[in-house]
Amino acid sequence: MRYHEAMRAHRGRNTPHTTAAPHHELLDGILALQRASGNAAVAALTPREREIAVLRAVRGGTPPRPRSPRQARPDPATTPVAQRKVGFEFETGWLVRKKRLIGSSSMAKKDPIGPAHTGFKLEADEAGGGKSEIEFIVHPPVEESAEGEQDLDRTMTALANLGTALQTTASTRPTFLLSQATGRADDHAYLVEPTSDRALRAGPQVTSGLDLAKIPRLRQDAVPIPDALTNTAALMQFRANSVQVPGVGAPSAKLVGLLTLITQYLTAGGTPHKAELSALDANSRYNIALNYPKQIGDELLARTDFAHLFTLLPDDEQAHWRAHDDEWVNLALTNTPPALLLTADDSVISRGVKVDENRERKGTYTPKLTIREWLTGLLGGVDRLRTLKDAESMGEFGAKKERIGAGPTAADVGIFEFRGAQNNKIPVEQWRDFALGFHRYIAALHRLP
């Protein structure tokens, strides 16, 4: 049984099928629809919806309800939004190309791969060397609630069924059309090339709201975390336990959490080879450089920008550090490893970034943004990391936050991407358990007092 047949059986129904109506029937139907629903209702429909509605009006049935006018989307960088959602992405390493009239071509990042499925979609992601890979995305994200867990269970069951269908199809073919696995005609335009072992694995990434105060507590015996993220939790908690805030009394847990994040970014951007950087040859410089700037957040990436994360600190701490910007910069540097020899005037990525991660001859570059400029900008409401070349998703949500808790304990929190599992690829058979495990983990973490 192919994927689409399995899903129809699971839902217990078949997809309605419509055919084009004769011209005279459409004309009569438009009049019938206008009498039943009004001109505004007809105008609000797309051509395809209009044809289906006309058939219903002629052959019997209830005309569709007119759609609400489309509203302009708010700018996520300037509009705070309460979400309390958890999203999942699974990067597979399986290549995908789109068929053309002659041959095929790679796809751009975020290009849809066929129509969306119920609860998830497939998108193209960059695979290096001008190639594109398949990424499974839970869409829309699910609520951090018991109902959300039920929705996630259904979605991940369907998503894993599709993944299994791809893997089964790949077992007998070195390349194949996506439609051969899904049974959907709309997927005929996509050519899939599995990895050499033809096993579908993915490095999962999770986007979720997270209280800054919970970062020092990411690893708790009472709150089990999925195995693929154990190292991330342990590393972030180790950094948090090492944070020192001398001379200002007991720091809040939120301040410790924010400094842990900043330390992660600065540590990943620095290099123990700083003293000899100028003497290194081009090959050595290339080898120590990051593939792309976003790697400074490869354990935990802030999607809400750091300037707005700073505003989540207690008011007295915000006021203190805004009045002592030099101390703020020194505080962050004090908590970085001494071997990095970082100073306020160093680049936020002093180890450099590859111009092209697949072409060494193109060399490296060092971002001009200094540590001082970045950290003092946060005090004034600006996260300059977002201005870096190829910043991608670093701080891309701007002021956007999620709401956790209820009643007097409700609080706004930043949105983060847990990226530590991306290099720990897990087989498709484990995707559902990973997603449900993380969903339970983050909900339990936020219930901690």
Coordinates of C-alpha atoms in Angstrom, one line a residue:
M1 CA 0.0 0.0 0.0
R2 CA 1.5 3.4 -1.0
Y3 CA 1.7 6.4 1.3
H4 CA -1.5 8.2 0.1
E5 CA -3.5 5.0 0.3
A6 CA -2.4 4.3 3.8
M7 CA -3.3 7.8 4.9
R8 CA -6.8 7.6 3.2
A9 CA -7.4 4.4 5.1
H10 CA -6.2 6.0 8.3
R11 CA -8.6 8.9 7.9
G12 CA -11.4 6.6 6.8
R13 CA -12.4 8.6 3.8
N14 CA -11.4 9.4 0.2
T15 CA -10.5 12.8 -1.2
P16 CA -13.5 14.3 -3.2
H17 CA -13.0 14.4 -6.9
T18 CA -14.4 17.1 -9.3
T19 CA -14.4 17.4 -13.0
A20 CA -14.8 20.4 -15.2
A21 CA -18.4 21.4 -16.0
P22 CA -19.8 22.2 -19.5
H23 CA -19.7 25.9 -20.4
H24 CA -23.5 26.4 -20.3
E25 CA -23.7 24.7 -16.9
L26 CA -21.0 27.0 -15.5
L27 CA -23.0 30.1 -16.7
D28 CA -26.2 28.8 -15.1
G29 CA -24.2 28.0 -12.0
I30 CA -22.7 31.4 -11.6
L31 CA -26.2 32.9 -11.6
A32 CA -27.3 30.3 -9.1
L33 CA -24.3 31.0 -6.8
Q34 CA -24.9 34.8 -7.0
R35 CA -28.5 34.4 -6.0
A36 CA -27.5 32.1 -3.1
S37 CA -24.5 33.8 -1.7
G38 CA -24.2 37.3 -3.3
N39 CA -21.7 38.9 -5.6
A40 CA -19.2 39.5 -2.8
A41 CA -19.0 35.8 -2.0
V42 CA -18.3 35.0 -5.6
A43 CA -15.6 37.6 -5.9
A44 CA -13.9 36.4 -2.8
L45 CA -13.3 32.9 -4.3
T46 CA -10.3 31.8 -6.3
P47 CA -11.1 30.5 -9.8
R48 CA -10.8 26.9 -8.7
E49 CA -13.0 27.5 -5.6
R50 CA -15.5 29.3 -7.8
E51 CA -15.8 26.3 -10.2
I52 CA -16.4 23.9 -7.3
A53 CA -18.9 26.2 -5.8
V54 CA -20.8 26.6 -9.1
L55 CA -21.0 22.8 -9.5
R56 CA -22.5 22.6 -6.0
A57 CA -25.0 25.4 -6.8
V58 CA -26.1 23.7 -10.0
R59 CA -26.2 20.1 -8.8
G60 CA -27.3 20.7 -5.2
G61 CA -25.5 21.4 -2.1
T62 CA -24.5 24.3 0.2
P63 CA -22.5 27.2 -1.4
P64 CA -19.3 27.9 0.4
R65 CA -19.0 30.5 3.1
P66 CA -17.2 33.7 1.7
R67 CA -13.7 34.1 3.0
S68 CA -12.6 36.9 5.2
P69 CA -10.5 39.6 3.4
R70 CA -6.8 38.9 3.6
Q71 CA -5.1 40.9 6.3
A72 CA -1.6 42.3 5.9
R73 CA 1.0 40.3 7.9
P74 CA 2.6 42.0 10.8
D75 CA 6.4 42.6 10.6
P76 CA 7.8 39.9 13.0
A77 CA 10.8 42.2 13.7
T78 CA 8.7 44.9 15.2
T79 CA 5.5 43.1 16.4
P80 CA 5.7 41.0 19.6
V81 CA 3.6 37.8 19.2
A82 CA 2.7 35.3 21.8
Q83 CA 3.0 31.8 20.3
R84 CA 3.8 29.0 22.8
K85 CA 4.4 26.6 19.9
V86 CA 7.0 23.9 19.2
G87 CA 8.2 23.3 15.7
F88 CA 10.4 20.5 14.2
E89 CA 12.6 20.2 11.2
F90 CA 14.3 17.1 9.9
E91 CA 17.2 17.6 7.4
T92 CA 17.7 14.4 5.5
G93 CA 20.7 14.7 3.2
W94 CA 18.6 13.2 0.5
L95 CA 19.0 15.3 -2.6
V96 CA 16.1 16.6 -4.6
R97 CA 15.9 18.2 -8.1
K98 CA 12.9 19.6 -10.0
K99 CA 12.1 18.2 -13.4
R100 CA 12.1 20.7 -16.3
L101 CA 11.0 20.5 -19.9
I102 CA 14.6 19.4 -20.6
G103 CA 16.5 17.8 -17.7
S104 CA 16.2 18.9 -14.1
S105 CA 17.6 21.6 -11.8
S106 CA 18.4 22.1 -8.1
M107 CA 15.9 24.0 -6.0
A108 CA 16.2 27.2 -3.9
K109 CA 16.2 27.1 -0.1
K110 CA 12.6 27.0 1.2
D111 CA 11.1 26.0 -2.2
P112 CA 8.1 23.7 -1.5
I113 CA 8.5 20.1 -2.6
G114 CA 5.0 19.3 -3.7
P115 CA 1.8 20.4 -2.0
A116 CA 1.7 20.4 1.8
H117 CA 0.5 17.4 3.7
T118 CA -1.8 17.5 6.7
G119 CA 0.3 18.8 9.6
F120 CA 3.7 18.9 7.8
K121 CA 5.4 19.9 4.5
L122 CA 8.5 19.2 2.5
E123 CA 10.9 22.0 1.6
A124 CA 14.2 22.2 -0.2
D125 CA 17.3 23.2 1.8
E126 CA 20.8 24.0 0.8
A127 CA 23.0 20.9 0.6
G128 CA 26.3 22.6 -0.6
G129 CA 27.9 22.5 -4.0
G130 CA 24.8 24.1 -5.5
K131 CA 22.6 21.1 -4.6
S132 CA 19.4 20.9 -2.6
E133 CA 18.2 18.4 0.0
I134 CA 14.8 17.3 1.4
E135 CA 13.7 18.8 4.7
F136 CA 10.6 17.6 6.6
I137 CA 8.9 20.4 8.6
V138 CA 6.1 20.1 11.1
H139 CA 3.8 22.9 9.9
P140 CA 2.1 24.6 11.6
P141 CA 4.0 24.2 14.9
V142 CA 2.1 22.5 17.6
E143 CA 0.9 23.9 21.0
E144 CA 2.9 23.2 24.1
S145 CA 0.0 21.4 25.7
A146 CA -1.7 18.0 26.0
E147 CA -3.8 18.7 22.9
G148 CA -0.7 19.8 21.1
E149 CA 1.0 16.5 22.0
Q150 CA -1.9 14.6 20.5
D151 CA -1.7 16.7 17.3
L152 CA 2.0 16.1 17.2
D153 CA 1.5 12.3 17.5
R154 CA -0.8 12.3 14.5
T155 CA 1.4 14.5 12.5
M156 CA 4.6 12.6 13.2
T157 CA 2.9 9.3 12.5
A158 CA 1.9 10.5 9.1
L159 CA 5.3 12.2 8.5
A160 CA 7.2 9.0 9.5
N161 CA 4.9 6.9 7.2
L162 CA 5.9 9.1 4.3
G163 CA 9.6 8.8 5.3
T164 CA 9.2 5.0 5.4
A165 CA 7.6 5.1 2.0
L166 CA 10.5 7.0 0.6
Q167 CA 13.0 4.6 2.1
T168 CA 11.1 1.6 0.7
T169 CA 11.0 3.1 -2.7
A170 CA 14.7 3.9 -2.6
S171 CA 15.6 0.3 -1.7
T172 CA 15.1 -0.7 -5.4
R173 CA 16.0 2.5 -7.2
P174 CA 19.1 4.8 -7.1
T175 CA 16.8 7.7 -8.0
F176 CA 13.1 8.0 -8.3
L177 CA 10.2 10.4 -8.7
L178 CA 8.6 11.6 -5.4
S179 CA 5.2 10.5 -6.8
Q180 CA 6.5 6.9 -6.9
A181 CA 6.6 7.0 -3.1
T182 CA 3.5 9.2 -2.4
G183 CA 1.1 8.2 -5.1
R184 CA 0.3 11.9 -5.6
A185 CA 0.3 13.2 -9.2
D186 CA 1.5 16.7 -8.0
D187 CA 4.7 15.1 -6.8
H188 CA 5.7 13.9 -10.2
A189 CA 7.9 16.9 -10.8
Y190 CA 10.5 16.1 -8.1
L191 CA 13.4 13.8 -8.6
V192 CA 14.8 12.2 -5.4
E193 CA 18.4 11.0 -5.0
P194 CA 18.9 9.0 -1.7
T195 CA 22.2 8.8 0.2
S196 CA 24.4 5.9 -0.8
D197 CA 23.1 3.6 1.9
R198 CA 19.5 4.5 1.0
A199 CA 18.6 4.8 4.7
L200 CA 16.6 7.9 5.6
R201 CA 18.1 9.7 8.6
A202 CA 17.9 13.3 9.7
G203 CA 19.5 15.8 12.0
P204 CA 16.5 17.2 13.9
Q205 CA 16.2 20.8 14.8
V206 CA 13.5 22.1 17.2
T207 CA 12.2 25.7 17.5
S208 CA 10.5 26.5 20.9
G209 CA 9.9 29.1 23.4
L210 CA 12.4 28.9 26.3
D211 CA 12.6 30.9 29.5
L212 CA 16.1 32.4 29.9
A213 CA 15.9 31.3 33.6
K214 CA 15.6 27.7 32.5
I215 CA 18.9 27.6 30.4
P216 CA 21.0 26.9 33.6
R217 CA 18.6 24.0 34.2
L218 CA 18.4 22.4 30.8
R219 CA 19.6 19.1 32.2
Q220 CA 17.5 17.8 35.0
D221 CA 17.2 14.2 36.2
A222 CA 13.4 14.8 36.7
V223 CA 13.0 16.1 33.2
P224 CA 14.3 13.5 30.6
I225 CA 15.6 15.0 27.4
P226 CA 15.9 13.1 24.1
D227 CA 19.2 11.4 23.7
A228 CA 20.1 13.4 20.6
L229 CA 20.1 16.6 22.7
T230 CA 21.8 15.4 25.9
N231 CA 25.1 16.9 24.9
T232 CA 23.5 20.3 24.2
A233 CA 21.8 20.3 27.6
A234 CA 25.0 19.3 29.4
L235 CA 27.2 21.8 27.6
M236 CA 24.8 24.7 28.2
Q237 CA 24.4 23.8 31.8
F238 CA 28.2 23.6 32.3
R239 CA 28.6 27.0 30.8
A240 CA 25.8 28.4 33.0
N241 CA 27.5 26.9 36.1
S242 CA 30.7 28.7 35.2
V243 CA 29.1 32.1 34.8
Q244 CA 30.4 34.7 37.2
V245 CA 28.9 38.2 37.8
P246 CA 31.2 39.8 40.3
G247 CA 30.4 42.9 42.3
V248 CA 26.7 43.3 41.8
G249 CA 25.1 40.9 44.3
A250 CA 23.3 37.7 43.3
P251 CA 22.4 37.7 39.6
S252 CA 19.0 36.6 38.4
A253 CA 18.6 33.2 36.7
K254 CA 17.6 35.1 33.6
L255 CA 20.9 37.1 33.5
V256 CA 22.8 33.9 34.0
G257 CA 20.9 32.3 31.1
L258 CA 21.5 35.3 28.8
L259 CA 25.2 35.4 29.7
T260 CA 25.4 31.6 28.9
L261 CA 24.1 32.3 25.4
I262 CA 26.4 35.2 24.8
T263 CA 29.4 33.1 26.1
Q264 CA 28.4 30.3 23.7
Y265 CA 28.4 32.7 20.7
L266 CA 31.7 34.4 21.6
T267 CA 33.4 31.1 22.3
A268 CA 32.3 29.6 19.0
G269 CA 33.4 32.7 17.1
G270 CA 36.9 32.8 18.8
T271 CA 39.9 30.6 18.2
P272 CA 42.8 29.4 20.4
H273 CA 45.0 30.2 17.4
K274 CA 44.4 33.9 17.7
A275 CA 48.1 34.8 18.5
E276 CA 49.3 33.2 15.3
L277 CA 46.3 34.1 13.0
S278 CA 48.3 36.6 11.0
A279 CA 51.0 34.1 10.3
L280 CA 48.8 31.2 9.2
D281 CA 48.7 30.3 5.6
A282 CA 45.5 30.4 3.6
N283 CA 44.8 26.7 4.0
S284 CA 45.1 26.8 7.8
R285 CA 42.9 29.9 8.0
Y286 CA 40.3 28.2 5.8
N287 CA 40.3 25.1 8.0
I288 CA 39.6 26.9 11.3
A289 CA 37.0 29.3 9.8
L290 CA 33.3 28.7 10.3
N291 CA 31.3 27.4 7.3
Y292 CA 28.7 30.2 7.9
P293 CA 28.0 32.8 10.7
K294 CA 25.1 30.9 12.2
Q295 CA 27.5 28.2 13.5
I296 CA 28.2 30.4 16.5
G297 CA 24.7 29.3 17.7
D298 CA 25.1 25.6 16.8
E299 CA 24.0 24.4 20.2
L300 CA 21.2 26.9 21.0
L301 CA 20.4 29.6 18.4
A302 CA 18.4 32.7 19.4
R303 CA 15.6 33.4 16.9
T304 CA 14.3 36.3 19.1
D305 CA 17.1 38.9 18.8
F306 CA 19.4 39.5 21.7
A307 CA 18.3 43.1 22.2
H308 CA 14.8 41.9 23.0
L309 CA 16.1 39.0 25.1
F310 CA 17.9 41.7 27.2
T311 CA 14.5 43.3 27.9
L312 CA 13.4 40.1 29.5
L313 CA 15.8 40.6 32.4
P314 CA 14.5 42.1 35.7
D315 CA 14.1 45.9 35.4
D316 CA 16.8 46.7 38.0
E317 CA 19.4 44.6 36.1
Q318 CA 18.5 46.2 32.8
A319 CA 18.9 49.7 34.3
H320 CA 22.3 48.8 35.9
W321 CA 23.9 47.5 32.8
R322 CA 22.6 50.3 30.6
A323 CA 24.3 52.7 33.0
H324 CA 27.5 50.7 32.9
D325 CA 28.0 49.6 29.3
D326 CA 31.8 49.1 29.7
E327 CA 31.2 46.8 32.6
W328 CA 28.7 44.9 30.6
V329 CA 31.2 44.2 27.8
N330 CA 33.9 43.2 30.3
L331 CA 31.4 40.9 32.1
A332 CA 30.8 39.0 28.9
L333 CA 34.5 38.7 28.1
T334 CA 35.3 37.6 31.6
N335 CA 33.1 34.6 31.1
T336 CA 34.8 33.4 27.9
P337 CA 37.7 30.9 28.0
P338 CA 41.0 32.7 28.8
A339 CA 42.8 30.7 26.0
L340 CA 40.8 32.6 23.4
L341 CA 42.4 35.9 24.4
L342 CA 39.3 37.8 23.3
T343 CA 39.2 41.6 23.6
A344 CA 36.3 44.1 23.1
D345 CA 37.7 45.2 19.7
D346 CA 37.9 41.7 18.3
S347 CA 35.4 40.6 15.7
V348 CA 32.4 38.6 17.0
I349 CA 33.8 35.9 14.7
S350 CA 37.5 36.4 14.9
R351 CA 38.2 32.9 13.6
G352 CA 36.7 34.0 10.3
V353 CA 34.0 32.7 7.9
K354 CA 34.5 30.7 4.7
V355 CA 33.5 32.6 1.6
D356 CA 32.4 29.3 0.1
E357 CA 32.4 26.1 2.3
N358 CA 33.0 24.0 -0.8
R359 CA 35.7 26.1 -2.5
E360 CA 38.8 26.7 -0.5
R361 CA 40.4 28.9 -3.2
K362 CA 37.8 31.6 -2.4
G363 CA 39.3 32.0 1.0
T364 CA 37.8 33.5 4.2
Y365 CA 36.6 36.8 5.6
T366 CA 36.3 38.3 9.1
P367 CA 33.1 40.2 10.0
K368 CA 33.8 43.8 10.9
L369 CA 31.3 43.8 13.7
T370 CA 33.3 44.0 17.0
I371 CA 32.3 42.4 20.3
R372 CA 32.0 45.9 21.9
E373 CA 29.7 47.1 19.1
W374 CA 27.5 44.0 19.4
L375 CA 27.1 44.0 23.2
T376 CA 26.6 47.8 23.6
G377 CA 24.1 47.7 20.8
L378 CA 21.9 45.3 22.9
L379 CA 21.7 47.9 25.6
G380 CA 20.3 50.4 23.1
G381 CA 17.8 48.0 21.6
V382 CA 19.8 46.9 18.5
D383 CA 21.1 43.4 17.8
R384 CA 23.8 44.0 15.1
L385 CA 24.3 40.3 14.6
R386 CA 21.3 40.5 12.3
T387 CA 23.3 42.8 10.0
L388 CA 26.0 40.2 9.4
K389 CA 26.4 38.9 5.9
D390 CA 24.6 35.6 5.6
A391 CA 23.1 36.0 9.1
E392 CA 20.2 33.8 8.0
S393 CA 18.0 33.0 11.0
M394 CA 20.1 34.7 13.7
G395 CA 17.6 36.9 15.5
E396 CA 15.3 37.0 12.5
F397 CA 12.2 37.0 14.7
G398 CA 13.2 40.4 16.2
A399 CA 10.8 41.1 19.1
K400 CA 8.7 38.0 18.6
K401 CA 8.2 36.0 21.7
E402 CA 6.1 33.2 23.1
R403 CA 3.8 33.1 26.1
I404 CA 4.3 30.3 28.7
G405 CA 2.4 29.6 31.8
A406 CA -1.1 30.9 32.8
G407 CA -2.5 33.4 35.2
P408 CA -0.1 35.3 37.5
T409 CA 2.8 33.0 36.5
A410 CA 2.4 33.7 32.7
A411 CA 5.5 35.2 31.1
D412 CA 6.9 36.1 27.8
V413 CA 10.0 34.1 26.7
G414 CA 12.4 34.2 23.7
I415 CA 12.2 31.8 20.8
F416 CA 15.2 29.5 20.3
E417 CA 16.3 26.8 17.9
F418 CA 17.8 23.7 19.5
R419 CA 20.5 22.8 16.9
G420 CA 22.7 20.5 18.8
A421 CA 21.2 17.3 17.4
Q422 CA 21.7 18.3 13.7
N423 CA 25.0 16.3 13.5
N424 CA 23.5 13.4 15.3
K425 CA 21.3 11.9 12.5
I426 CA 18.6 9.5 13.7
P427 CA 16.8 7.0 11.5
V428 CA 13.2 7.7 10.3
E429 CA 11.9 5.1 12.7
Q430 CA 13.0 7.3 15.6
W431 CA 11.6 10.6 14.4
R432 CA 8.2 10.3 16.1
D433 CA 9.7 9.3 19.5
F434 CA 12.2 12.2 19.3
A435 CA 9.5 14.8 18.6
L436 CA 7.2 13.5 21.3
G437 CA 10.1 13.2 23.7
F438 CA 11.1 16.8 23.2
H439 CA 7.6 18.1 23.4
R440 CA 7.2 16.4 26.8
Y441 CA 10.6 17.7 27.9
I442 CA 10.0 21.4 27.1
A443 CA 6.6 21.3 28.7
A444 CA 8.0 19.7 31.9
L445 CA 11.0 22.1 31.9
H446 CA 8.6 25.1 31.9
R447 CA 6.6 23.6 34.8
L448 CA 9.7 23.6 37.0
P449 CA 9.3 26.3 39.8

